[in-house]
PDB file of C-alpha atoms in Angstrom:
ATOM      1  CA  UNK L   1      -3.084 -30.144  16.351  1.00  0.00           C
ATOM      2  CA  UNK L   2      -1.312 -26.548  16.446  1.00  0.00           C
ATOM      3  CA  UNK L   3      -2.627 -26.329  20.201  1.00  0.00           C
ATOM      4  CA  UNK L   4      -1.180 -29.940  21.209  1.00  0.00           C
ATOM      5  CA  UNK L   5       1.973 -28.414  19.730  1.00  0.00           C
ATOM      6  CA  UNK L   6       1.898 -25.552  21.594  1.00  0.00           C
ATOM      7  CA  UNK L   7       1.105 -27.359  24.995  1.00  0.00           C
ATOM      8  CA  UNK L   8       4.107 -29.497  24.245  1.00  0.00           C
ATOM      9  CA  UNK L   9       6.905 -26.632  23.673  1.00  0.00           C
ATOM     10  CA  UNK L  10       5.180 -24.949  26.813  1.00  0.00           C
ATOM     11  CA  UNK L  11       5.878 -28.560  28.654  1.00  0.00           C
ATOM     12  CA  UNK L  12       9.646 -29.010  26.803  1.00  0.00           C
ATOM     13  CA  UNK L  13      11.239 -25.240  27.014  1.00  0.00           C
ATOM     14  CA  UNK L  14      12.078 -25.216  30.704  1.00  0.00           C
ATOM     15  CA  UNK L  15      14.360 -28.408  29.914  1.00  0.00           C
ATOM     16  CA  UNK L  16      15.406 -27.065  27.510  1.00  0.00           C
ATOM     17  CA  UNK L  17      16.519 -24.129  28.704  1.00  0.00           C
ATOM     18  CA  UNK L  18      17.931 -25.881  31.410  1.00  0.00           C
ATOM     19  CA  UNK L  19      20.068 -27.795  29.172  1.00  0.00           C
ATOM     20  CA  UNK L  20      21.511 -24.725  27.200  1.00  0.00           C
ATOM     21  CA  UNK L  21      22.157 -23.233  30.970  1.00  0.00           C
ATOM     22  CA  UNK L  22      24.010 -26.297  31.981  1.00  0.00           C
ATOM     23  CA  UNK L  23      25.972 -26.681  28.433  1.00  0.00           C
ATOM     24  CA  UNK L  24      27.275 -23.022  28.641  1.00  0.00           C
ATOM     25  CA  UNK L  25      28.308 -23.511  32.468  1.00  0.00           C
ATOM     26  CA  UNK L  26      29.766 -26.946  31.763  1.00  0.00           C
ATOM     27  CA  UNK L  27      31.683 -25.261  28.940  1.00  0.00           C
ATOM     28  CA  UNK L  28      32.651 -22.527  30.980  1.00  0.00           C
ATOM     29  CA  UNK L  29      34.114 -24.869  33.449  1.00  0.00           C
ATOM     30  CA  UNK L  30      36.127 -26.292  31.520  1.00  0.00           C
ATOM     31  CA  UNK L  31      38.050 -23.382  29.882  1.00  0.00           C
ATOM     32  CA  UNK L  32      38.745 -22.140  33.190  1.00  0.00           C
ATOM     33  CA  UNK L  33      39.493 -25.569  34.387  1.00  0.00           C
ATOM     34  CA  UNK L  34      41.819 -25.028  37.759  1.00  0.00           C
ATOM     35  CA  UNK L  35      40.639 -21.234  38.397  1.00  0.00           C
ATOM     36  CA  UNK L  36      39.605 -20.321  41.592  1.00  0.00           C
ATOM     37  CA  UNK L  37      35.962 -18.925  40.710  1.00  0.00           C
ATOM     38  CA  UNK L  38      35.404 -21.416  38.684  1.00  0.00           C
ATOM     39  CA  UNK L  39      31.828 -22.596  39.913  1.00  0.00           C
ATOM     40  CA  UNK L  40      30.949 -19.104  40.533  1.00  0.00           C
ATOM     41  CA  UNK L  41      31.476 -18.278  37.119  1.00  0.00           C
ATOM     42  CA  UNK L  42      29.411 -21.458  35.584  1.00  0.00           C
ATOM     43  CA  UNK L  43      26.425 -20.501  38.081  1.00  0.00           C
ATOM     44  CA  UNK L  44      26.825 -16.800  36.599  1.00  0.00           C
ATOM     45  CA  UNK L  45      27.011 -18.497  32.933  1.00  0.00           C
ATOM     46  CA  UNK L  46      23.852 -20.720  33.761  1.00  0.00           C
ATOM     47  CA  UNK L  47      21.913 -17.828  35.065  1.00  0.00           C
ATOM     48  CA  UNK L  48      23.133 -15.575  32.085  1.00  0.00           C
ATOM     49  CA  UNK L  49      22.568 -18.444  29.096  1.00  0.00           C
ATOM     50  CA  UNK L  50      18.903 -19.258  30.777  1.00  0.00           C
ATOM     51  CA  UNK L  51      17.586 -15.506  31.104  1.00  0.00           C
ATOM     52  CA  UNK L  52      18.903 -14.516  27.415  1.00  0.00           C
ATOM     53  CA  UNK L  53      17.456 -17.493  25.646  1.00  0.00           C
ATOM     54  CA  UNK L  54      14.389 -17.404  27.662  1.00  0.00           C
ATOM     55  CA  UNK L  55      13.995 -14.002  27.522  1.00  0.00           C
ATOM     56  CA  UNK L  56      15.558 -12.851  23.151  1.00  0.00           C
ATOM     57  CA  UNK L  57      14.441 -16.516  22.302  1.00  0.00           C
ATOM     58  CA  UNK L  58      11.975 -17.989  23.424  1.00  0.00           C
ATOM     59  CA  UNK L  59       9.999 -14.651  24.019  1.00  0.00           C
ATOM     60  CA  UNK L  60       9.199 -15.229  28.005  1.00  0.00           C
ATOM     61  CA  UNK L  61       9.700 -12.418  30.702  1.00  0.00           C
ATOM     62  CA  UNK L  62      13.013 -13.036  32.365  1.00  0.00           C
ATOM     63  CA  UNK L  63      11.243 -14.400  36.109  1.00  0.00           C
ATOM     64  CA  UNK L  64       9.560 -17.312  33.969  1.00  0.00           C
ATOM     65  CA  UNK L  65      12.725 -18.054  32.298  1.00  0.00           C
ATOM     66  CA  UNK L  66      14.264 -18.899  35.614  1.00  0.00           C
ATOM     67  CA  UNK L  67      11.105 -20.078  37.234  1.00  0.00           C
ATOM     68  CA  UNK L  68      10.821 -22.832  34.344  1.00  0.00           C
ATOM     69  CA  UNK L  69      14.457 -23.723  34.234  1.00  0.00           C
ATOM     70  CA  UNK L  70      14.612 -24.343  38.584  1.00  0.00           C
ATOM     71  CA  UNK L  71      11.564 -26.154  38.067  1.00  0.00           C
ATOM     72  CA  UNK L  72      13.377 -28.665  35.565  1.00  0.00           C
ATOM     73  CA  UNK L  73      16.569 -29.177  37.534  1.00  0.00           C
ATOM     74  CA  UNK L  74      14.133 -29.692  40.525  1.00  0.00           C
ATOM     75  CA  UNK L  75      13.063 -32.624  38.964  1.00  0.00           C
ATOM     76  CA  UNK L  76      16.228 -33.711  37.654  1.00  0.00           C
ATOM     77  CA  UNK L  77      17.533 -33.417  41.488  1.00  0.00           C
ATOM     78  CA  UNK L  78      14.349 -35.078  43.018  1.00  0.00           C
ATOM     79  CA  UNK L  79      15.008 -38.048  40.618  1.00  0.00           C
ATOM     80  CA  UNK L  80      19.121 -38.161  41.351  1.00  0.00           C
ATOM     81  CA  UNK L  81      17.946 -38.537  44.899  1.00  0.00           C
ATOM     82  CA  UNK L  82      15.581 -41.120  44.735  1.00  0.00           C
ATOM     83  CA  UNK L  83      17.446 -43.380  42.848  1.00  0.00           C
ATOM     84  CA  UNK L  84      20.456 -42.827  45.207  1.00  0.00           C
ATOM     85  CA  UNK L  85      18.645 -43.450  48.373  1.00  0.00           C
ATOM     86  CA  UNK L  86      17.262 -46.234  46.326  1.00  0.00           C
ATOM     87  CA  UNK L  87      20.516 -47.503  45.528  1.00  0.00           C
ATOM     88  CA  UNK L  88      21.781 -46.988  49.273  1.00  0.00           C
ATOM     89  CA  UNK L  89      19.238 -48.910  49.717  1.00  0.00           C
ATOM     90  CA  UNK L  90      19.582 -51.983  48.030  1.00  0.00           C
ATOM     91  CA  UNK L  91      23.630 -51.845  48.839  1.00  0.00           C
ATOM     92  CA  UNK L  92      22.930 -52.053  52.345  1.00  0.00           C
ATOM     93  CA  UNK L  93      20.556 -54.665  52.246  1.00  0.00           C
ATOM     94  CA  UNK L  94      22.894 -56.603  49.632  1.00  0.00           C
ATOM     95  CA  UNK L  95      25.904 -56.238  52.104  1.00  0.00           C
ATOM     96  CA  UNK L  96      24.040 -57.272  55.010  1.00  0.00           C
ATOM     97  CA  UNK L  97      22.292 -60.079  53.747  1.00  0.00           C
ATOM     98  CA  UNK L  98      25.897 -62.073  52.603  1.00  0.00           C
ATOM     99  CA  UNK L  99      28.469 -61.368  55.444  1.00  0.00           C
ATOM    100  CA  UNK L 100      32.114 -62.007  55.129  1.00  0.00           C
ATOM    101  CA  UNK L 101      34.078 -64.703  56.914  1.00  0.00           C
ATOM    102  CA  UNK L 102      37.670 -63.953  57.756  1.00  0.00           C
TER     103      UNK L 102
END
């Protein structure tokens, strides 16, 4: 049982620290809603929030922090992309399949 446990935080921590990476940029965003570097500053507040927690709290060398935390929002993206080529998808062939009379 304690090894299932530990295969499962070794499978949930790069999520999760992709979350807490996201939160703090999100956050960041928004109290410097209208500034110029904004996005800049979120990507630096990702990077920072992901190699901290990885590193002080979750006990992981700093390059597996970020290697586990890409490999999450690689998913995440691959995902976001299928379902909107999906979605083109199905639009098109909606739209095409009922013309319009004028």
């Amino acid at each position: 049982m304690k090894q299932l446990a530990h295969h499962a935080w070794l499978t949930v921590r790069g999520p999760v620290l992709a979350l807490l990476g996201v939160a703090a940029a999100y956050t960041l965003s928004n109290v410097l809603n209208g500034f110029g570097w904004q996005a800049g500053l979120g990507l630096v507040a990702f990077l920072a929030t992901v190699l901290a927690v990885g590193t002080f709290g979750f006990r992981m060398r700093p390059e597996d922090a970020v290697e586990e935390a890409a490999t999450a929002i690689r998913a995440v993206l691959t995902v976001a992309f299928a379902v909107a080529v999906l979605t083109a998808t199905f639009l098109t062939t909606l739209a095409s399949s009922n013309p319009t009379t004028t």
